[in-house]
Amino acid sequence: MRWLAKDCRPGIDTEPTTRHINTTKCYKSPGEAKVQLTLPPRVSPVRFQAALNAFEKVVGKSWVLASDEDREAYSDIYAPGSADEWPASAAIAPGSVDEIQAIVRLANEHKVPLWPVSRGKNLGYGSAAPRMPGTAVLDLGRLQKILELDPKLAYCVVEPGVSFFDLYEHIQREQAPLWMSVPGNAWGSVLGNALEHGLGYTPYGQHARNLCGLEVVLPDGELMRTGMGAMKDNPSWHLFPMSYGPDWTHMFTQSNLGIVSKAGVWLQPAPETSLQLTWNIPEEGDIGWVVDTITPLKLAGVIEQNVFIPSWLGKIVLLGQRKDFWDKESAMPEWRVQELLKEHKLGYWQVQIRFYGDEGLNKARADVVKAAFKRHLDAPPREDWWRQGDPVNMFDPTMGVPTAVPLQMSDWVGGRGAHMGFSPVVPATGAHVVGQLKRSRAIIAAHDVDFYASFTIAGRFATNINMLMYDRDNTAQVANMRKLFDALIAETALAGYGEYRTHLGWMDKVNDTYNFNGAAQRRLNETVKDAIDPNGIIAPGKQGVWPAAYRGASKGGRA
Ligand code: ADP
């Protein structure tokens, strides 16, 4: 029985990515052993079996998944090296909120920690695998209901297992005048992505900010609702983003303080028209003026969307494999990059700015933006209009259409390809962005790795994603990538910037960089964790926050 792994099997996916997904094997390479049982710390085999028996009484035998094959299905399919570094002991798939509560209570009793996932597709950050070896995955994928879709006030209420594709299809079926915001790779769940602070590329692109009103199972099994949901049957639960008194909503994002069992998510009213301007920006250093041009227009509301600016490799990875463009092991040299840019008529960066809504407003906004760009670049942008009734580009995240095509980048190096993103946040000014670009570029070049960066201007900040692609079975390449990741974290933190999200293997290291007043934030997080989760049952070690029960003591704990 492999509930979560079903999407990895050929032929089952209804998503437009099957070809690419299947080029990456989901499971172990042929030589590797099956995932053996790793027990949670201090839990004997007999006690573990007793816990599984108790879980089975709640969810039924078929939803406690504890064979070697099951464990393999919940491993990190993009692990930098062996997935055995982050093994799950089992997975439990409850089918209702009551069942989640019952499992959490039993987990406390049996001291078996749980790692909640919504769809477990957190690719590049650990997939479904837990931070602490032996933690059992709590797979919420069976809770798949879209509980509400309100076309007037533009929001929905979803359970954890609702994928971006599910919600998209539901909106189409209902013919609701609503658009979603989707991440670049929209293979996962609406809820999991928002909880992890995922970004999209529409005016609703800050996904955690779209969350309004959560229902949460607390570490002792208690059920609570954030925001106006704290009042029984309050119709403003998913509309007013605060509460009376402190609001706890964001306490549960990137968090191990509770299990979110449903959430209100704001949606964008479908626009009547949309206009996209596209510029090829020739030089690497041009990113400075590009950011200084876009940010004030974004803050003034002329540009509403999150503007995604990928470097050239973002386009080339979709055209083939690395060997088709450069057949040496060493990083692609600058002269070859320049040749490719000419050959494919690409700028170093591509800037696409999309406007949404009334045609006249879009035209007026576009005129302001075009005039601002003209001060730096003579070439006019390409202009693409879309009007209601026109077909929508199925691969365009700026139009809220889920796609997983960018996953093809995992195939860039060949073999059992995978990727990780190094993702610091910097102020959205040219000076900060250029400084960050130069720093990460130099570190990546020093490790002889191809450079693929993007900046997403999402308000007063830009998120810089540096994609690192590797073949999981190439030991030397993986070792180099891990060294590179360490260096990026350390040197970026020295310059004063932090990552917004990271892979399981670096959660402690990134947590260490959040060091104001002797890591006061960590102390507060751990104080709260210990107060509400004395057994350390929920996601020990997530984001480097360890409960007392495992702090420093277990092999997975911080020393
Ligand atoms: P995706 O939506 O991409 O499939 P995941 O389900 O893998 O995302 O979730 C990413 C991470 O977010 C998980 O590893 C977990 O730490 C956290 N998470 C996901 N869903 C929940 C939830 N319902 N409650 C609490 N944390 C969650």
Coordinates of C-alpha atoms and ligand atoms in Angstrom, one line a residue:
M1 CA 0.0 0.0 0.0
R2 CA 1.6 3.3 -1.0
W3 CA -0.9 6.1 -0.6
L4 CA 1.4 9.0 -1.1
A5 CA 3.6 7.4 -3.6
K6 CA 0.9 6.9 -6.2
D7 CA 1.7 10.0 -8.0
C8 CA 5.2 8.7 -8.8
R9 CA 3.9 5.7 -10.7
P10 CA 3.8 6.0 -14.4
G11 CA 0.4 6.5 -16.0
I12 CA -1.5 7.6 -12.9
D13 CA -0.7 11.3 -13.0
T14 CA -3.4 13.4 -14.6
E15 CA -0.9 16.3 -14.4
P16 CA 0.9 17.6 -17.4
T17 CA 4.2 16.5 -16.1
T18 CA 4.2 12.8 -16.4
R19 CA 7.0 12.7 -18.9
H20 CA 9.3 14.7 -16.7
I21 CA 8.4 13.1 -13.5
N22 CA 9.0 9.7 -14.9
T23 CA 12.5 10.6 -15.9
T24 CA 13.3 11.0 -12.2
K25 CA 12.9 7.7 -10.5
C26 CA 10.9 8.2 -7.3
Y27 CA 12.5 5.3 -5.4
K28 CA 15.9 4.0 -4.7
S29 CA 18.5 3.4 -7.3
P30 CA 18.8 -0.4 -8.2
G31 CA 21.9 -1.0 -6.0
E32 CA 20.4 0.5 -2.8
A33 CA 18.8 -1.5 0.0
K34 CA 15.2 -1.0 0.9
V35 CA 14.5 1.5 3.7
Q36 CA 14.9 -0.4 6.9
L37 CA 13.0 0.4 10.0
T38 CA 14.5 3.2 12.1
L39 CA 12.6 3.5 15.3
P40 CA 11.9 6.9 17.0
P41 CA 14.5 7.6 19.8
R42 CA 13.9 5.6 23.0
V43 CA 11.0 3.6 21.5
S44 CA 11.6 -0.2 21.6
P45 CA 10.3 -2.4 18.7
V46 CA 7.6 -3.8 21.0
R47 CA 6.4 -0.4 22.0
F48 CA 6.5 0.8 18.4
Q49 CA 4.4 -2.2 17.3
A50 CA 1.9 -1.4 20.2
A51 CA 1.7 2.2 18.8
L52 CA 1.0 0.9 15.3
N53 CA -1.7 -1.4 16.6
A54 CA -3.3 1.5 18.4
F55 CA -3.1 3.7 15.3
E56 CA -4.7 0.9 13.3
K57 CA -7.7 0.9 15.6
V58 CA -8.3 4.5 14.7
V59 CA -7.7 4.7 11.0
G60 CA -8.0 1.0 9.9
K61 CA -5.3 -1.4 9.1
S62 CA -4.8 -0.2 5.5
W63 CA -4.0 3.3 6.5
V64 CA -1.0 2.5 8.8
L65 CA 1.8 2.1 6.3
A66 CA 4.8 0.4 7.8
S67 CA 6.5 -1.9 5.3
D68 CA 10.0 -1.2 3.9
E69 CA 8.2 -0.2 0.6
D70 CA 6.0 2.2 2.5
R71 CA 8.9 3.9 4.2
E72 CA 10.6 4.2 0.8
A73 CA 7.5 5.9 -0.6
Y74 CA 7.8 8.6 2.1
S75 CA 11.5 9.2 1.6
D76 CA 13.0 12.3 0.1
I77 CA 13.0 11.7 -3.6
Y78 CA 15.3 14.7 -4.2
A79 CA 17.7 13.8 -1.3
P80 CA 21.2 15.2 -1.8
G81 CA 22.7 11.7 -1.5
S82 CA 21.0 8.9 0.4
A83 CA 17.4 9.3 1.5
D84 CA 18.3 7.2 4.5
E85 CA 19.5 10.3 6.4
W86 CA 15.9 11.2 7.0
P87 CA 14.0 7.9 7.3
A88 CA 10.4 7.7 8.5
S89 CA 9.5 4.8 10.7
A90 CA 6.0 4.5 9.2
A91 CA 3.1 6.6 7.9
I92 CA -0.4 7.0 9.2
A93 CA -3.1 8.4 7.0
P94 CA -6.2 9.6 8.9
G95 CA -9.4 10.2 7.1
S96 CA -11.0 12.9 9.3
V97 CA -10.2 15.6 11.8
D98 CA -11.4 13.3 14.6
E99 CA -8.9 10.7 13.5
I100 CA -6.1 13.2 13.5
Q101 CA -7.0 14.1 17.1
A102 CA -7.1 10.5 18.1
I103 CA -3.8 9.7 16.5
V104 CA -2.1 12.7 18.2
R105 CA -3.4 11.6 21.6
L106 CA -2.1 8.1 21.0
A107 CA 1.3 9.4 19.7
N108 CA 1.6 11.3 23.0
E109 CA 0.8 8.1 24.9
H110 CA 3.3 6.0 23.0
K111 CA 5.9 8.7 22.5
V112 CA 5.9 8.3 18.8
P113 CA 6.6 11.7 17.1
L114 CA 4.6 12.7 14.0
W115 CA 5.6 14.6 10.9
P116 CA 2.5 16.1 9.3
V117 CA 2.4 16.5 5.5
S118 CA -0.4 17.7 3.3
R119 CA 0.6 16.1 0.0
G120 CA 4.3 15.5 0.8
K121 CA 5.5 17.1 -2.4
N122 CA 7.8 19.6 -0.8
L123 CA 10.4 18.8 -3.5
G124 CA 13.8 20.3 -2.9
Y125 CA 13.1 20.8 0.8
G126 CA 12.7 17.1 1.9
S127 CA 9.6 15.8 0.1
A128 CA 7.5 13.9 2.6
A129 CA 10.5 12.9 4.8
P130 CA 10.7 13.9 8.5
R131 CA 13.6 15.9 10.0
M132 CA 14.2 13.5 12.8
P133 CA 15.0 9.9 11.9
G134 CA 12.2 7.5 13.0
T135 CA 9.5 10.1 13.1
A136 CA 6.2 8.7 11.7
V137 CA 4.7 10.7 8.8
L138 CA 1.2 11.9 9.3
D139 CA -0.1 11.9 5.8
L140 CA -3.1 14.2 5.5
G141 CA -3.6 13.5 1.8
R142 CA -6.9 11.7 2.4
L143 CA -8.5 14.9 3.6
Q144 CA -9.2 16.2 0.2
K145 CA -12.4 18.3 0.5
I146 CA -12.9 21.8 -0.8
L147 CA -15.4 22.8 1.9
E148 CA -16.3 26.2 0.5
L149 CA -15.8 28.2 -2.6
D150 CA -17.2 31.7 -2.3
P151 CA -17.3 33.6 -5.7
K152 CA -18.6 36.8 -4.1
L153 CA -16.0 37.3 -1.4
A154 CA -13.3 35.4 -3.3
Y155 CA -12.1 32.7 -0.9
C156 CA -12.2 29.0 -0.4
V157 CA -11.8 26.7 2.5
V158 CA -9.7 23.6 1.9
E159 CA -8.5 20.5 3.7
P160 CA -4.8 19.7 3.6
G161 CA -4.9 17.1 0.8
V162 CA -6.4 19.5 -1.8
S163 CA -3.8 20.0 -4.5
F164 CA -3.5 23.1 -6.7
F165 CA -4.8 20.9 -9.6
D166 CA -7.8 19.8 -7.6
L167 CA -8.7 23.4 -6.7
Y168 CA -8.1 24.6 -10.3
E169 CA -10.4 21.9 -11.7
H170 CA -13.1 22.6 -9.1
I171 CA -13.1 26.4 -9.9
Q172 CA -13.4 25.5 -13.7
R173 CA -16.2 23.0 -13.1
E174 CA -18.1 25.5 -10.9
Q175 CA -17.4 28.3 -13.4
A176 CA -16.5 30.5 -10.5
P177 CA -15.0 33.9 -11.5
L178 CA -11.9 33.2 -9.4
W179 CA -8.2 32.7 -10.1
M180 CA -5.7 31.0 -7.9
S181 CA -2.1 31.9 -7.2
V182 CA 0.2 28.9 -7.8
P183 CA 3.9 28.3 -7.1
G184 CA 6.4 27.7 -10.0
N185 CA 6.0 23.9 -9.4
A186 CA 2.4 23.4 -8.4
W187 CA 2.5 19.7 -7.7
G188 CA 1.8 20.0 -4.0
S189 CA -1.1 21.2 -1.9
V190 CA -2.7 24.6 -1.6
L191 CA -2.4 24.4 2.2
G192 CA 1.1 22.9 2.6
N193 CA 2.6 25.5 0.2
A194 CA 1.0 28.4 2.0
L195 CA 2.1 27.0 5.4
E196 CA 5.7 26.8 4.1
H197 CA 5.6 30.5 2.9
G198 CA 5.5 29.5 -0.8
L199 CA 5.4 32.3 -3.4
G200 CA 3.4 32.7 -6.5
Y201 CA 3.4 35.2 -9.3
T202 CA 0.0 36.9 -9.3
P203 CA -1.2 39.8 -7.1
Y204 CA -2.0 37.0 -4.5
G205 CA 1.5 35.6 -4.7
Q206 CA 2.4 35.7 -1.0
H207 CA 0.6 32.5 -0.1
A208 CA 1.0 32.7 3.6
R209 CA -0.8 36.1 3.5
N210 CA -3.7 34.5 1.8
L211 CA -4.4 32.2 4.7
C212 CA -7.3 33.5 6.7
G213 CA -8.7 31.4 9.5
L214 CA -7.1 28.1 10.3
E215 CA -8.4 25.0 12.1
V216 CA -5.6 23.4 14.1
V217 CA -5.1 20.2 16.0
L218 CA -2.8 21.1 18.9
P219 CA -0.1 18.8 20.2
D220 CA -2.3 17.5 23.0
G221 CA -5.1 16.6 20.5
E222 CA -7.2 19.7 21.3
L223 CA -8.9 21.4 18.3
M224 CA -8.8 25.2 18.0
R225 CA -9.6 27.8 15.3
T226 CA -7.6 31.0 14.7
G227 CA -9.0 34.4 13.9
M228 CA -12.7 34.9 14.0
G229 CA -13.1 31.1 14.0
A230 CA -12.4 31.4 17.7
M231 CA -16.1 32.3 17.9
K232 CA -18.5 29.5 17.0
D233 CA -20.1 29.8 13.6
N234 CA -18.7 33.3 12.9
P235 CA -19.2 34.0 9.2
S236 CA -16.2 36.3 9.1
W237 CA -13.8 33.5 10.0
H238 CA -12.2 33.5 6.5
L239 CA -12.6 37.2 5.9
F240 CA -11.1 39.2 8.8
P241 CA -7.4 38.2 9.0
M242 CA -7.0 38.9 12.8
S243 CA -9.0 38.1 15.9
Y244 CA -10.0 39.6 19.2
G245 CA -6.8 39.6 21.1
P246 CA -3.6 38.1 19.7
D247 CA -4.1 36.1 16.5
W248 CA -2.2 32.8 16.3
T249 CA -2.5 32.1 12.6
H250 CA 1.1 32.6 11.7
M251 CA 2.3 30.6 14.8
F252 CA 1.3 27.6 12.7
T253 CA 3.2 28.4 9.5
Q254 CA 6.6 26.8 9.1
S255 CA 5.9 25.5 12.5
N256 CA 5.8 22.4 14.7
L257 CA 3.2 23.8 17.1
G258 CA 0.1 22.2 15.5
I259 CA -1.4 20.3 12.7
V260 CA -3.5 22.4 10.4
S261 CA -6.7 20.5 9.5
K262 CA -8.4 23.1 7.3
A263 CA -7.8 26.7 6.2
G264 CA -9.5 29.6 4.5
V265 CA -7.5 30.8 1.5
W266 CA -8.1 34.1 -0.3
L267 CA -8.5 33.9 -4.1
Q268 CA -8.2 36.6 -6.8
P269 CA -11.4 37.8 -8.6
A270 CA -11.0 36.7 -12.2
P271 CA -9.9 39.7 -14.2
E272 CA -11.7 40.9 -17.4
T273 CA -8.4 41.3 -19.2
S274 CA -4.7 40.8 -18.7
L275 CA -1.7 42.3 -20.4
Q276 CA 1.8 41.0 -20.2
L277 CA 4.9 43.0 -21.1
T278 CA 8.1 41.0 -21.8
W279 CA 11.6 42.4 -22.0
N280 CA 14.9 40.5 -22.5
I281 CA 17.4 42.3 -20.3
P282 CA 20.8 42.0 -21.9
E283 CA 23.4 42.2 -19.1
E284 CA 23.8 40.5 -15.8
G285 CA 24.5 43.8 -14.0
D286 CA 21.2 45.3 -15.4
I287 CA 19.3 43.6 -12.6
G288 CA 20.2 46.6 -10.4
W289 CA 18.2 49.1 -12.4
V290 CA 15.5 46.6 -13.1
V291 CA 14.8 46.1 -9.4
D292 CA 15.1 49.9 -8.7
T293 CA 12.5 50.4 -11.5
I294 CA 10.0 47.7 -10.4
T295 CA 10.0 48.1 -6.6
P296 CA 8.6 51.7 -6.4
L297 CA 5.9 50.8 -9.0
K298 CA 5.0 47.7 -7.0
L299 CA 4.8 49.7 -3.7
A300 CA 2.7 52.3 -5.4
G301 CA 0.3 49.6 -6.7
V302 CA 1.0 50.2 -10.4
I303 CA 2.4 46.7 -10.5
E304 CA 0.3 44.3 -8.4
Q305 CA 1.8 40.9 -9.1
N306 CA 5.0 39.3 -7.6
V307 CA 7.5 39.8 -10.4
F308 CA 9.6 36.8 -11.1
I309 CA 13.0 37.5 -12.8
P310 CA 14.9 34.3 -13.8
S311 CA 18.3 34.3 -15.3
W312 CA 18.9 32.7 -18.7
L313 CA 19.4 29.2 -17.4
G314 CA 15.7 29.2 -16.3
K315 CA 14.8 29.1 -20.0
I316 CA 17.5 26.8 -21.2
V317 CA 16.7 24.0 -18.7
L318 CA 13.4 23.6 -20.4
L319 CA 15.0 23.0 -23.8
G320 CA 17.1 19.9 -23.0
Q321 CA 19.7 18.4 -20.8
R322 CA 23.0 20.0 -19.8
K323 CA 25.0 17.7 -22.1
D324 CA 23.1 19.1 -25.1
F325 CA 24.6 22.5 -24.4
W326 CA 27.9 21.8 -22.6
D327 CA 29.5 18.4 -22.4
K328 CA 32.2 19.1 -19.8
E329 CA 31.9 18.4 -16.0
S330 CA 33.1 21.9 -15.2
A331 CA 30.7 24.8 -14.9
M332 CA 29.6 26.4 -18.2
P333 CA 32.1 29.2 -19.0
E334 CA 31.0 32.7 -19.7
W335 CA 31.9 32.6 -23.4
R336 CA 29.6 29.6 -23.9
V337 CA 26.8 31.4 -21.9
Q338 CA 27.1 34.3 -24.3
E339 CA 27.0 32.0 -27.3
L340 CA 23.8 30.4 -26.0
L341 CA 22.2 33.7 -25.3
K342 CA 22.8 34.7 -29.0
E343 CA 21.7 31.4 -30.4
H344 CA 18.5 31.4 -28.4
K345 CA 17.8 35.2 -28.6
L346 CA 17.7 35.5 -24.9
G347 CA 18.8 38.3 -22.5
Y348 CA 20.7 37.4 -19.4
W349 CA 17.4 38.0 -17.5
Q350 CA 13.9 37.9 -18.7
V351 CA 11.4 40.3 -17.1
Q352 CA 7.7 39.7 -17.6
I353 CA 5.2 42.0 -15.9
R354 CA 1.5 41.2 -16.0
F355 CA -1.5 43.5 -15.3
Y356 CA -4.9 42.2 -14.3
G357 CA -8.4 43.7 -14.5
D358 CA -10.1 46.5 -16.5
E359 CA -8.6 47.0 -20.0
G360 CA -8.2 50.8 -19.6
L361 CA -6.5 50.4 -16.3
N362 CA -4.2 47.8 -17.6
K363 CA -3.2 50.0 -20.5
A364 CA -2.6 53.0 -18.3
R365 CA -0.5 50.9 -15.9
A366 CA 1.5 49.4 -18.7
D367 CA 2.2 52.9 -20.1
V368 CA 3.7 54.0 -16.7
V369 CA 5.9 50.9 -16.5
K370 CA 7.0 51.1 -20.2
A371 CA 8.0 54.7 -19.7
A372 CA 10.1 53.7 -16.6
F373 CA 11.9 50.9 -18.5
K374 CA 12.5 53.2 -21.5
R375 CA 14.8 55.3 -19.3
H376 CA 17.2 52.3 -19.3
L377 CA 16.4 50.2 -22.3
D378 CA 15.4 51.3 -25.8
A379 CA 14.0 48.1 -27.0
P380 CA 10.2 48.1 -26.5
P381 CA 8.6 45.1 -24.7
R382 CA 6.6 42.4 -26.3
E383 CA 2.9 42.9 -25.5
D384 CA 0.5 40.1 -25.1
W385 CA -3.2 40.8 -24.3
W386 CA -5.6 38.2 -22.9
R387 CA -9.3 38.8 -22.7
Q388 CA -12.0 36.8 -20.9
G389 CA -12.9 33.9 -23.3
D390 CA -9.4 33.6 -24.8
P391 CA -7.6 30.4 -24.1
V392 CA -5.3 30.5 -21.1
N393 CA -1.7 29.4 -21.5
M394 CA -1.7 26.1 -19.6
F395 CA 1.9 26.6 -18.4
D396 CA 1.7 30.1 -17.1
P397 CA 1.8 30.5 -13.3
T398 CA 1.2 34.3 -13.7
M399 CA -2.3 33.4 -14.8
G400 CA -2.9 31.1 -11.8
V401 CA -2.7 27.9 -13.9
P402 CA -1.0 25.1 -12.0
T403 CA 1.9 23.5 -13.8
A404 CA 4.8 21.3 -12.9
V405 CA 6.8 21.9 -16.1
P406 CA 9.6 23.6 -14.2
L407 CA 10.4 20.3 -12.5
Q408 CA 12.1 19.4 -15.8
M409 CA 15.1 21.3 -14.4
S410 CA 15.8 18.2 -12.3
D411 CA 16.7 16.4 -15.5
W412 CA 19.3 19.0 -16.4
V413 CA 22.3 17.0 -15.2
G414 CA 20.9 13.6 -16.0
G415 CA 20.9 10.4 -13.9
R416 CA 18.6 10.4 -10.9
G417 CA 18.3 14.2 -11.1
A418 CA 17.2 16.4 -8.3
H419 CA 17.5 20.0 -7.1
M420 CA 17.7 22.2 -4.0
G421 CA 17.2 25.9 -3.8
F422 CA 19.3 28.3 -1.8
S423 CA 16.8 31.0 -1.0
P424 CA 17.8 34.1 0.9
V425 CA 15.6 37.2 1.2
V426 CA 17.1 40.6 0.5
P427 CA 15.6 44.2 0.5
A428 CA 14.1 45.0 -2.9
T429 CA 16.7 47.5 -4.0
G430 CA 19.3 47.3 -6.8
A431 CA 22.2 47.7 -4.3
H432 CA 21.1 44.7 -2.2
V433 CA 20.1 42.5 -5.1
V434 CA 23.4 43.2 -7.0
G435 CA 25.4 42.6 -3.8
Q436 CA 23.6 39.3 -3.2
L437 CA 24.0 38.3 -6.9
K438 CA 27.8 38.9 -6.8
R439 CA 28.3 37.1 -3.6
S440 CA 26.3 33.9 -4.4
R441 CA 27.7 33.9 -8.0
A442 CA 31.3 34.0 -6.7
I443 CA 30.6 31.2 -4.2
I444 CA 28.9 29.0 -6.8
A445 CA 31.7 29.7 -9.3
A446 CA 34.3 28.7 -6.7
H447 CA 32.6 25.3 -6.4
D448 CA 32.5 25.0 -10.2
V449 CA 28.7 24.8 -10.5
D450 CA 26.4 26.3 -13.2
F451 CA 24.8 29.5 -12.0
Y452 CA 21.0 29.7 -12.1
A453 CA 19.4 32.5 -10.1
S454 CA 16.1 34.2 -9.9
F455 CA 14.8 37.1 -8.0
T456 CA 11.1 37.5 -7.1
I457 CA 10.1 41.0 -6.2
A458 CA 7.2 40.4 -3.8
G459 CA 6.9 43.8 -2.1
R460 CA 9.6 45.5 -0.1
F461 CA 11.8 42.4 -0.4
A462 CA 13.2 40.1 -3.2
T463 CA 13.5 36.4 -2.7
N464 CA 16.6 35.1 -4.4
I465 CA 16.4 31.4 -5.4
N466 CA 19.7 29.9 -6.5
M467 CA 18.9 26.5 -8.1
L468 CA 21.4 23.8 -7.5
M469 CA 20.8 20.7 -9.7
Y470 CA 22.6 17.4 -9.2
D471 CA 22.5 13.7 -9.9
R472 CA 21.7 11.9 -6.6
D473 CA 24.0 9.0 -7.5
N474 CA 27.0 11.1 -8.4
T475 CA 28.8 11.0 -5.0
A476 CA 31.4 13.7 -5.9
Q477 CA 28.8 16.0 -7.3
V478 CA 26.5 15.6 -4.2
A479 CA 29.4 16.2 -1.8
N480 CA 30.4 19.3 -3.7
M481 CA 26.8 20.6 -3.6
R482 CA 26.5 20.0 0.1
K483 CA 29.8 21.9 0.7
L484 CA 28.5 24.7 -1.6
F485 CA 25.2 24.9 0.4
D486 CA 27.1 25.2 3.7
A487 CA 29.2 28.0 2.2
L488 CA 26.2 29.9 0.8
I489 CA 24.4 29.8 4.1
A490 CA 27.5 30.9 6.1
E491 CA 28.7 33.7 3.8
T492 CA 25.2 35.1 3.1
A493 CA 24.5 35.2 6.9
L494 CA 27.8 37.0 7.4
A495 CA 26.5 39.6 5.0
G496 CA 23.3 39.9 7.1
Y497 CA 20.8 37.9 5.1
G498 CA 18.8 34.7 5.9
E499 CA 17.1 31.9 4.0
Y500 CA 13.3 31.9 4.1
R501 CA 13.0 28.1 3.8
T502 CA 15.5 25.3 3.5
H503 CA 16.0 21.5 3.1
L504 CA 15.7 19.2 6.1
G505 CA 19.5 18.8 6.2
W506 CA 20.1 22.5 6.7
M507 CA 17.3 23.4 9.1
D508 CA 19.6 23.6 12.1
K509 CA 22.3 25.5 10.3
V510 CA 19.8 28.1 9.0
N511 CA 18.2 28.4 12.4
D512 CA 21.7 29.1 13.8
T513 CA 22.0 32.2 11.5
Y514 CA 18.9 33.8 13.2
N515 CA 21.2 34.9 16.0
F516 CA 20.0 38.2 17.4
N517 CA 20.6 38.4 21.1
G518 CA 22.0 34.9 21.4
A519 CA 19.2 33.4 19.3
A520 CA 16.4 34.9 21.3
Q521 CA 13.9 33.8 18.7
R522 CA 14.9 30.1 19.1
R523 CA 14.6 30.4 22.8
L524 CA 11.1 31.7 22.5
N525 CA 10.2 29.1 19.9
E526 CA 11.5 26.3 22.2
T527 CA 9.8 27.7 25.3
V528 CA 6.5 27.7 23.5
K529 CA 7.2 24.3 22.0
D530 CA 7.9 22.8 25.4
A531 CA 4.9 24.5 27.0
I532 CA 2.3 23.1 24.5
D533 CA 4.1 20.0 23.3
P534 CA 5.9 18.5 26.4
N535 CA 6.4 15.1 24.7
G536 CA 7.8 16.8 21.6
I537 CA 5.3 14.9 19.4
I538 CA 4.8 17.3 16.5
A539 CA 7.6 17.5 13.9
P540 CA 10.7 17.6 16.2
G541 CA 13.5 19.6 14.7
K542 CA 11.4 21.4 12.0
Q543 CA 13.0 24.7 11.1
G544 CA 15.6 23.9 13.8
V545 CA 13.1 24.0 16.6
W546 CA 13.7 21.1 18.9
P547 CA 11.5 20.1 21.8
A548 CA 13.1 19.3 25.2
A549 CA 12.3 15.6 24.7
Y550 CA 14.8 15.4 21.8
R551 CA 17.0 18.5 22.2
G552 CA 20.6 17.4 21.8
A553 CA 19.9 13.9 23.1
S554 CA 19.0 12.0 19.9
K555 CA 21.1 11.5 16.9
G556 CA 18.8 13.8 15.1
G557 CA 18.9 16.5 17.8
R558 CA 21.0 19.6 17.8
A559 CA 24.2 19.0 19.7
Ligands
ADP1 P1 3.1 20.0 -0.5 O1 1.9 20.8 -0.4 O2 4.1 20.6 -1.4 O3 2.9 18.6 -0.8 P2 4.0 19.1 2.1 O4 2.7 18.4 2.4 O5 5.2 18.3 1.7 O6 3.8 20.2 0.9 O7 4.3 20.1 3.3 C1 5.4 20.8 3.4 C2 5.8 21.0 4.9 O8 4.8 21.8 5.5 C3 5.7 19.7 5.6 O9 7.0 19.0 5.6 C4 5.3 20.1 7.0 O10 6.5 20.5 7.8 C5 4.4 21.3 6.8 N1 3.0 21.0 6.7 C6 2.3 20.6 5.6 N2 1.1 20.4 5.9 C7 0.9 20.7 7.2 C8 -0.3 20.7 8.0 N3 -1.4 20.4 7.6 N4 -0.1 21.1 9.3 C9 1.1 21.4 9.8 N5 2.3 21.4 9.0 C10 2.1 21.1 7.7

